[in-house]
Short mmCIF file of C-alpha atoms and ligand atoms in Angstrom, two decimals:
data_model
loop_
_atom_site.label_atom_id
_atom_site.label_comp_id
_atom_site.label_asym_id
_atom_site.label_seq_id
_atom_site.Cartn_x
_atom_site.Cartn_y
_atom_site.Cartn_z
CA MET N 111 6.17 -14.35 11.10
CA ALA N 112 9.71 -13.23 10.35
CA GLU N 113 10.68 -9.60 9.95
CA LEU N 114 10.00 -7.89 6.66
CA ASN N 115 13.19 -7.76 4.55
CA TYR N 116 14.06 -4.91 2.25
CA GLU N 117 16.02 -5.06 -0.99
CA ILE N 118 15.28 -1.50 -1.92
CA MET N 119 16.57 0.02 -5.09
CA GLU N 120 16.86 3.78 -5.11
CA ARG N 121 14.84 5.36 -7.88
CA GLU N 122 17.27 6.83 -10.40
CA SER N 123 15.11 9.66 -11.57
CA LYS N 124 11.73 11.21 -11.03
CA VAL N 125 8.68 9.14 -11.91
CA VAL N 126 7.34 10.26 -15.29
CA LEU N 127 4.04 8.74 -16.33
CA PRO N 128 2.67 8.76 -19.87
CA GLU N 129 -0.27 11.03 -20.71
CA LYS N 130 -2.64 8.08 -21.19
CA LEU N 131 -2.44 5.18 -18.76
CA VAL N 132 -3.68 1.85 -20.10
CA PHE N 133 -5.18 -0.11 -17.18
CA GLY N 134 -2.58 -2.37 -15.58
CA LYS N 135 0.25 -1.90 -18.07
CA ILE N 136 2.78 0.05 -16.04
CA TYR N 137 4.25 -1.16 -12.75
CA THR N 138 6.09 0.66 -10.00
CA ASP N 139 9.68 0.07 -8.87
CA HIS N 140 8.94 -2.47 -6.14
CA VAL N 141 6.94 -5.56 -5.25
CA PHE N 142 6.33 -7.45 -2.04
CA GLU N 143 7.11 -11.15 -2.25
CA MET N 144 6.77 -14.00 0.22
CA ASP N 145 7.07 -17.76 -0.20
CA PHE N 146 5.32 -20.70 1.35
CA ASP N 147 6.77 -24.13 1.89
CA GLU N 148 5.09 -26.73 4.00
CA ASP N 149 8.51 -28.26 4.85
CA LEU N 150 9.88 -24.92 6.00
CA GLY N 151 6.97 -24.39 8.34
CA GLY N 152 4.81 -22.03 6.32
CA TRP N 153 5.28 -18.56 4.88
CA TYR N 154 8.86 -17.30 4.90
CA ASN N 155 11.19 -14.64 3.53
CA PRO N 156 8.78 -11.70 3.22
CA THR N 157 10.66 -9.12 1.16
CA ILE N 158 10.08 -5.82 -0.55
CA LYS N 159 12.26 -5.94 -3.64
CA LYS N 160 12.80 -4.50 -7.09
CA PHE N 161 10.06 -5.27 -9.63
CA GLY N 162 11.32 -7.81 -12.14
CA ASN N 163 10.66 -11.09 -13.88
CA ILE N 164 10.53 -14.20 -11.74
CA GLU N 165 11.88 -17.62 -12.52
CA LEU N 166 9.58 -20.64 -12.34
CA SER N 167 9.83 -24.24 -13.46
CA PRO N 168 7.71 -25.06 -16.53
CA ALA N 169 6.19 -27.67 -14.22
CA ALA N 170 5.03 -25.02 -11.71
CA MET N 171 1.58 -26.27 -10.80
CA VAL N 172 -0.16 -22.94 -11.35
CA PHE N 173 0.40 -23.27 -15.12
CA HIS N 174 -1.24 -26.68 -15.26
CA TYR N 175 -3.96 -26.71 -12.65
CA GLY N 176 -4.70 -23.05 -12.04
CA GLN N 177 -4.28 -23.03 -8.27
CA THR N 178 -4.08 -19.27 -7.85
CA ILE N 179 -6.04 -16.38 -6.34
CA PHE N 180 -5.80 -12.60 -6.51
CA GLU N 181 -7.13 -9.33 -5.18
CA GLY N 182 -7.60 -5.81 -6.51
CA LEU N 183 -7.79 -2.58 -4.54
CA LYS N 184 -6.70 1.02 -4.98
CA ALA N 185 -4.71 3.75 -3.24
CA TYR N 186 -5.83 7.33 -3.86
CA LYS N 187 -3.75 10.47 -3.43
CA GLN N 188 -5.89 13.16 -1.86
CA ASP N 189 -5.46 16.92 -2.41
CA SER N 190 -3.67 17.22 0.94
CA GLY N 191 -1.06 14.76 -0.35
CA LYS N 192 -2.27 12.02 2.00
CA VAL N 193 -2.58 8.53 0.52
CA ALA N 194 -5.73 6.56 1.32
CA LEU N 195 -6.59 2.89 0.81
CA PHE N 196 -10.27 1.89 0.59
CA ARG N 197 -11.22 -0.91 3.02
CA PRO N 198 -7.98 -2.87 2.43
CA GLU N 199 -8.71 -5.18 5.37
CA LYS N 200 -11.74 -6.46 3.41
CA ASN N 201 -9.52 -7.40 0.47
CA ILE N 202 -7.15 -9.28 2.76
CA GLU N 203 -10.10 -11.05 4.37
CA ARG N 204 -11.46 -12.02 0.95
CA LEU N 205 -7.98 -13.19 -0.14
CA ASN N 206 -8.02 -15.60 2.80
CA ASN N 207 -11.57 -16.75 1.94
CA SER N 208 -10.49 -17.41 -1.65
CA ALA N 209 -7.40 -19.21 -0.29
CA LYS N 210 -9.53 -21.56 1.81
CA ARG N 211 -11.73 -22.49 -1.16
CA MET N 212 -8.73 -23.09 -3.43
CA CYS N 213 -6.71 -25.12 -0.92
CA ILE N 214 -4.12 -22.36 -0.75
CA PRO N 215 -2.49 -21.56 2.63
CA THR N 216 -3.94 -18.49 4.32
CA ILE N 217 -1.82 -15.51 5.29
CA ASP N 218 -1.54 -13.49 8.49
CA PRO N 219 -3.91 -10.61 7.61
CA GLU N 220 -2.24 -8.01 9.80
CA PHE N 221 1.26 -8.84 8.59
CA VAL N 222 0.31 -8.75 4.90
CA LEU N 223 -1.73 -5.56 5.28
CA ASN N 224 1.27 -3.88 6.91
CA ALA N 225 3.57 -5.09 4.14
CA LEU N 226 1.09 -3.81 1.54
CA ILE N 227 0.95 -0.40 3.22
CA GLU N 228 4.74 -0.29 3.45
CA LEU N 229 5.03 -1.10 -0.26
CA VAL N 230 2.59 1.68 -1.19
CA ARG N 231 4.52 4.09 1.05
CA ILE N 232 7.81 3.27 -0.69
CA ASP N 233 6.33 3.76 -4.17
CA LYS N 234 3.90 6.55 -3.38
CA ASP N 235 5.54 8.94 -5.87
CA TRP N 236 4.01 6.69 -8.52
CA ILE N 237 0.44 7.56 -7.54
CA PRO N 238 -0.98 9.82 -10.23
CA THR N 239 -2.85 12.86 -8.95
CA LYS N 240 -5.04 13.73 -11.94
CA PRO N 241 -8.81 13.38 -11.35
CA GLY N 242 -10.00 9.78 -11.42
CA HIS N 243 -6.43 8.44 -11.23
CA SER N 244 -5.11 6.06 -8.58
CA LEU N 245 -2.67 3.27 -7.83
CA TYR N 246 -4.10 -0.18 -8.47
CA ILE N 247 -2.80 -2.80 -6.03
CA ARG N 248 -2.73 -6.40 -7.19
CA PRO N 249 -1.89 -9.16 -4.70
CA VAL N 250 -1.64 -12.66 -6.21
CA ILE N 251 -0.86 -16.06 -4.68
CA PHE N 252 -0.02 -19.03 -6.90
CA ALA N 253 1.22 -22.63 -6.71
CA SER N 254 4.94 -22.45 -7.51
CA GLU N 255 5.78 -26.09 -6.80
CA PRO N 256 6.99 -28.04 -9.83
CA LEU N 257 4.92 -31.22 -10.17
CA LEU N 258 2.79 -32.69 -12.93
CA GLY N 259 0.83 -34.89 -10.56
CA VAL N 260 -2.57 -33.54 -9.57
CA ARG N 261 -2.88 -32.58 -5.94
CA SER N 262 -2.84 -29.38 -3.94
CA ALA N 263 0.62 -27.78 -4.10
CA GLU N 264 2.90 -27.49 -1.08
CA LYS N 265 4.83 -24.45 -2.30
CA PHE N 266 3.29 -21.09 -3.10
CA LYS N 267 4.36 -17.55 -3.81
CA LEU N 268 2.60 -14.34 -2.89
CA ILE N 269 3.40 -11.18 -4.84
CA ILE N 270 1.91 -7.73 -4.41
CA MET N 271 2.46 -5.43 -7.38
CA LEU N 272 1.37 -1.85 -7.98
CA SER N 273 0.16 -0.18 -11.15
CA PRO N 274 -0.68 3.51 -11.66
CA VAL N 275 -4.04 3.74 -13.44
CA GLY N 276 -6.30 6.36 -14.98
CA PRO N 277 -10.10 6.25 -15.06
CA TYR N 278 -11.25 2.80 -16.23
CA TYR N 279 -13.19 4.25 -19.15
CA PRO N 280 -10.92 6.73 -20.94
CA GLU N 281 -14.01 8.49 -22.39
CA GLY N 282 -15.03 9.34 -18.82
CA PHE N 283 -18.07 8.29 -16.81
CA LYS N 284 -20.20 7.11 -19.71
CA PRO N 285 -22.81 4.33 -19.84
CA VAL N 286 -21.66 0.94 -21.15
CA PRO N 287 -23.55 -1.64 -23.22
CA ILE N 288 -23.85 -5.14 -21.75
CA TYR N 289 -24.88 -8.46 -23.22
CA ALA N 290 -26.55 -11.37 -21.40
CA THR N 291 -25.81 -14.85 -22.61
CA ASP N 292 -27.24 -18.30 -21.98
CA LYS N 293 -24.68 -19.93 -24.25
CA TYR N 294 -21.99 -20.19 -21.55
CA VAL N 295 -21.92 -19.98 -17.77
CA ARG N 296 -19.22 -18.43 -15.60
CA ALA N 297 -19.79 -20.28 -12.34
CA VAL N 298 -22.14 -22.65 -10.57
CA ARG N 299 -23.19 -22.87 -6.95
CA LYS N 300 -20.71 -24.83 -4.82
CA GLY N 301 -18.13 -24.21 -7.56
CA ILE N 302 -15.49 -21.46 -7.35
CA GLY N 303 -17.55 -18.43 -8.38
CA GLU N 304 -17.21 -16.71 -5.03
CA ALA N 305 -13.42 -17.11 -4.98
CA LYS N 306 -11.34 -14.47 -6.78
CA THR N 307 -9.48 -17.03 -8.82
CA ALA N 308 -8.12 -17.21 -12.36
CA GLY N 309 -10.38 -20.08 -13.44
CA ASN N 310 -13.50 -17.92 -13.28
CA TYR N 311 -11.91 -15.48 -15.68
CA ALA N 312 -10.73 -18.25 -17.98
CA ALA N 313 -14.32 -19.51 -18.09
CA SER N 314 -15.55 -16.04 -19.02
CA MET N 315 -13.17 -15.25 -21.91
CA MET N 316 -15.28 -16.78 -24.70
CA GLY N 317 -18.48 -15.02 -23.66
CA GLN N 318 -16.52 -11.79 -23.26
CA TYR N 319 -14.97 -12.23 -26.72
CA GLU N 320 -18.36 -12.76 -28.36
CA ALA N 321 -19.87 -9.78 -26.52
CA LYS N 322 -17.01 -7.55 -27.75
CA LYS N 323 -17.52 -8.80 -31.30
CA GLU N 324 -21.16 -7.71 -31.12
CA GLY N 325 -20.18 -4.28 -29.81
CA TYR N 326 -20.87 -4.87 -26.12
CA SER N 327 -18.33 -4.10 -23.44
CA GLN N 328 -19.22 -6.75 -20.83
CA VAL N 329 -21.17 -9.98 -20.35
CA LEU N 330 -24.03 -10.19 -17.88
CA TRP N 331 -23.71 -13.69 -16.49
CA LEU N 332 -26.81 -15.67 -15.61
CA ASP N 333 -27.01 -18.45 -13.02
CA GLY N 334 -25.25 -21.65 -13.95
CA ILE N 335 -28.24 -23.97 -13.60
CA GLU N 336 -31.23 -22.41 -15.36
CA GLN N 337 -29.64 -19.30 -16.93
CA LYS N 338 -32.63 -17.45 -15.56
CA TYR N 339 -31.32 -15.27 -12.73
CA LEU N 340 -28.82 -12.40 -12.87
CA GLU N 341 -25.42 -13.12 -11.34
CA GLU N 342 -22.80 -10.48 -12.19
CA VAL N 343 -21.11 -8.56 -14.99
CA GLY N 344 -17.50 -9.23 -15.98
CA ALA N 345 -15.55 -8.05 -12.94
CA MET N 346 -18.50 -6.15 -11.48
CA ASN N 347 -21.55 -6.88 -9.39
CA ILE N 348 -24.89 -5.82 -10.88
CA PHE N 349 -27.56 -3.59 -9.33
CA VAL N 350 -31.11 -3.09 -10.58
CA ARG N 351 -33.09 0.01 -9.70
CA PHE N 352 -36.85 -0.41 -9.83
CA LYS N 353 -39.21 2.43 -8.93
CA ASP N 354 -39.49 1.47 -5.26
CA GLU N 355 -36.51 -0.82 -4.76
CA VAL N 356 -32.79 -0.99 -5.44
CA THR N 357 -31.73 -4.61 -5.57
CA THR N 358 -28.71 -6.79 -6.29
CA PRO N 359 -28.40 -10.56 -6.64
CA MET N 360 -28.00 -12.21 -3.24
CA LEU N 361 -24.74 -14.04 -2.61
CA THR N 362 -25.51 -17.66 -3.36
CA GLY N 363 -21.96 -18.96 -3.70
CA SER N 364 -21.46 -18.42 -7.42
CA ILE N 365 -21.14 -14.62 -7.20
CA LEU N 366 -18.00 -12.72 -6.19
CA PRO N 367 -18.76 -10.76 -3.01
CA GLY N 368 -17.60 -7.34 -4.15
CA ILE N 369 -16.33 -4.79 -1.67
CA THR N 370 -17.79 -2.00 -3.81
CA ARG N 371 -21.10 -3.93 -3.75
CA MET N 372 -20.96 -4.12 0.04
CA SER N 373 -20.15 -0.40 0.29
CA VAL N 374 -22.88 0.62 -2.18
CA LEU N 375 -25.42 -1.39 -0.18
CA GLN N 376 -24.37 0.56 2.93
CA ILE N 377 -24.55 3.94 1.17
CA LEU N 378 -28.01 3.16 -0.22
CA LYS N 379 -29.13 2.28 3.31
CA ASP N 380 -27.61 5.54 4.59
CA TRP N 381 -29.77 7.27 1.99
CA LYS N 382 -32.83 5.44 3.37
CA LEU N 383 -33.65 3.73 0.09
CA ASN N 384 -35.44 0.40 -0.02
CA VAL N 385 -32.45 -1.89 -0.61
CA THR N 386 -32.67 -5.66 -1.05
CA GLU N 387 -30.44 -8.62 -1.90
CA ARG N 388 -32.42 -11.34 -3.60
CA MET N 389 -32.80 -13.51 -6.68
CA ILE N 390 -33.57 -11.34 -9.72
CA SER N 391 -34.72 -13.06 -12.89
CA LEU N 392 -33.89 -11.66 -16.30
CA GLN N 393 -37.63 -11.94 -17.04
CA GLU N 394 -38.42 -9.62 -14.13
CA VAL N 395 -35.95 -7.07 -15.52
CA MET N 396 -37.48 -7.37 -19.01
CA ASP N 397 -41.01 -7.00 -17.60
CA GLY N 398 -39.92 -3.99 -15.55
CA TYR N 399 -38.53 -2.40 -18.69
CA LYS N 400 -41.81 -2.90 -20.54
CA SER N 401 -44.00 -1.66 -17.68
CA GLY N 402 -41.77 1.30 -16.86
CA ASN N 403 -40.98 -0.04 -13.38
CA LEU N 404 -37.28 -0.45 -14.24
CA ILE N 405 -35.33 2.79 -13.88
CA GLU N 406 -31.65 1.91 -14.31
CA LEU N 407 -29.02 -0.80 -14.16
CA PHE N 408 -25.43 -0.40 -12.99
CA GLY N 409 -22.34 -2.41 -12.15
CA THR N 410 -20.03 -1.94 -9.15
CA GLY N 411 -16.34 -2.86 -8.85
CA THR N 412 -12.97 -1.45 -7.81
CA ALA N 413 -11.64 -0.94 -11.33
CA ALA N 414 -14.50 1.13 -12.80
CA ILE N 415 -16.21 2.01 -9.45
CA ILE N 416 -19.72 2.40 -10.98
CA SER N 417 -20.72 1.53 -14.54
CA SER N 418 -24.10 2.73 -15.67
CA VAL N 419 -25.68 0.45 -18.31
CA SER N 420 -26.61 2.04 -21.64
CA ARG N 421 -28.28 -1.03 -23.10
CA LEU N 422 -28.80 -4.67 -22.29
CA LYS N 423 -29.19 -7.24 -25.02
CA PHE N 424 -30.38 -10.82 -24.61
CA ASN N 425 -30.96 -12.81 -27.80
CA ASP N 426 -33.43 -10.65 -29.77
CA GLN N 427 -34.50 -8.51 -26.83
CA LEU N 428 -33.01 -5.08 -26.25
CA LEU N 429 -33.37 -2.82 -23.24
CA GLN N 430 -32.33 0.65 -24.29
CA PHE N 431 -31.33 3.36 -21.82
CA SER N 432 -29.48 6.60 -22.55
CA GLU N 433 -26.27 6.08 -24.53
CA THR N 434 -24.82 9.36 -23.31
CA GLU N 435 -26.22 10.13 -19.85
CA PRO N 436 -25.43 7.77 -16.96
CA GLY N 437 -28.40 6.94 -14.71
CA GLU N 438 -29.30 9.28 -11.88
CA LEU N 439 -28.50 6.90 -9.03
CA SER N 440 -25.35 5.60 -10.78
CA THR N 441 -24.05 9.16 -11.02
CA LYS N 442 -24.90 9.92 -7.40
CA LEU N 443 -23.13 6.76 -6.22
CA TYR N 444 -20.10 7.39 -8.42
CA ASN N 445 -19.75 10.88 -6.96
CA GLU N 446 -20.29 9.68 -3.40
CA LEU N 447 -17.67 6.94 -3.67
CA THR N 448 -15.06 9.09 -5.40
CA ASN N 449 -15.66 11.87 -2.87
CA ILE N 450 -14.96 9.36 -0.10
CA TYR N 451 -11.83 8.00 -1.86
CA TYR N 452 -10.36 11.45 -2.43
CA GLY N 453 -11.26 12.77 1.02
CA LYS N 454 -13.71 15.36 -0.27
CA ILE N 455 -16.47 14.30 2.12
CA GLU N 456 -16.43 12.81 5.59
CA ASP N 457 -15.40 9.15 5.79
CA ARG N 458 -18.41 8.39 7.96
CA HIS N 459 -17.91 4.63 8.10
CA ASN N 460 -14.14 4.75 8.62
CA TRP N 461 -13.50 3.01 5.34
CA LEU N 462 -10.17 4.69 4.61
CA THR N 463 -6.78 3.53 5.84
CA TYR N 464 -4.08 6.16 5.49
CA VAL N 465 -0.54 5.30 4.48
CA ASP N 466 1.80 7.14 6.98
C1 LIG R 529 -13.27 -8.39 -8.18
C2 LIG R 529 -14.56 -8.76 -8.76
C3 LIG R 529 -15.74 -8.03 -8.54
C4 LIG R 529 -15.78 -6.70 -7.82
O1 LIG R 529 -15.28 -6.72 -6.53
P1 LIG R 529 -14.78 -5.38 -5.84
O2 LIG R 529 -14.27 -5.83 -4.52
O3 LIG R 529 -15.96 -4.49 -5.73
O4 LIG R 529 -13.73 -4.80 -6.72
C5 LIG R 529 -16.92 -8.52 -9.07
N1 LIG R 529 -16.95 -9.65 -9.81
C6 LIG R 529 -15.84 -10.37 -10.05
C7 LIG R 529 -15.93 -11.60 -10.86
C8 LIG R 529 -14.61 -9.95 -9.53
O5 LIG R 529 -13.51 -10.66 -9.80
#
């Protein structure tokens, strides 16, 4: 891999962020960009440059056939001023797994991780320090080759952009209502559900729209074949806490393997709880609600960290939990994870990578 190029623009004035940060709406001064061309021997021209619009042909294949993947992770500014990334090597690994599934060329993980760290270092004044705030990091790779014929592209672009963000839910850590549907499916086994790719989100928009219309914040997706088993929620993995078991749907190929999910599983094991990964039917959850065996439901994901579920609706059935108080385990996990991110407790699994 060639050397990293810099086209650095000096910041003209101090970074001033608005009082309220809408998720993903503001970007920092710089991006990392790199191009791929089969004829030029692979990835070339890795550059940190000024953030700005890019020029693409209307025939760029990403617009027509959706050959694109992305990642999402965060950098946290700790009280000491140190900047920490949470398990970034896992995001790079997953980016390459998504790439393989989508016929996109893989990247050199070490090189891209170093470029990502370098980019965060350059723009670290943009990281907000208020509680619950962080810098969201969004790598994306897409087919940039102009061609209307259908085949895998031979030219791609990778961009890493940065966005200062506040807490995902502006009202604070409050339970959210979710809505299960059997009207649409997000992904099927052997499809692209386990790749972090645009198509899965495109497939989810209609369900998400209808959930919003009914006053629910996210869709709980069921399996693509029978619509019987829990899969995941929007951009989060789902956990179910029964009296004697904390469980999450096993990774069958149609579920996105979340890094927060993986970390929560580890923390629950550290706490010596009975943790499982298995198939969980919606019926089992309903029965558990009726019998009192079901204690709480929560989602896990980088953007919101932990989302406690206030109520779950499926057709005419309603599972009602507290609308104001997040579940006990959800709260404990939220505190544990944020304490790790912000360096307030020991990083016992070496999950943090420091910038500098
Ligand atoms: C990104 C994502 C998640 C959560 O993954 P994390 O690595 O924990 O942020 C869950 N589901 C979907 C569909 C996702 O895209």
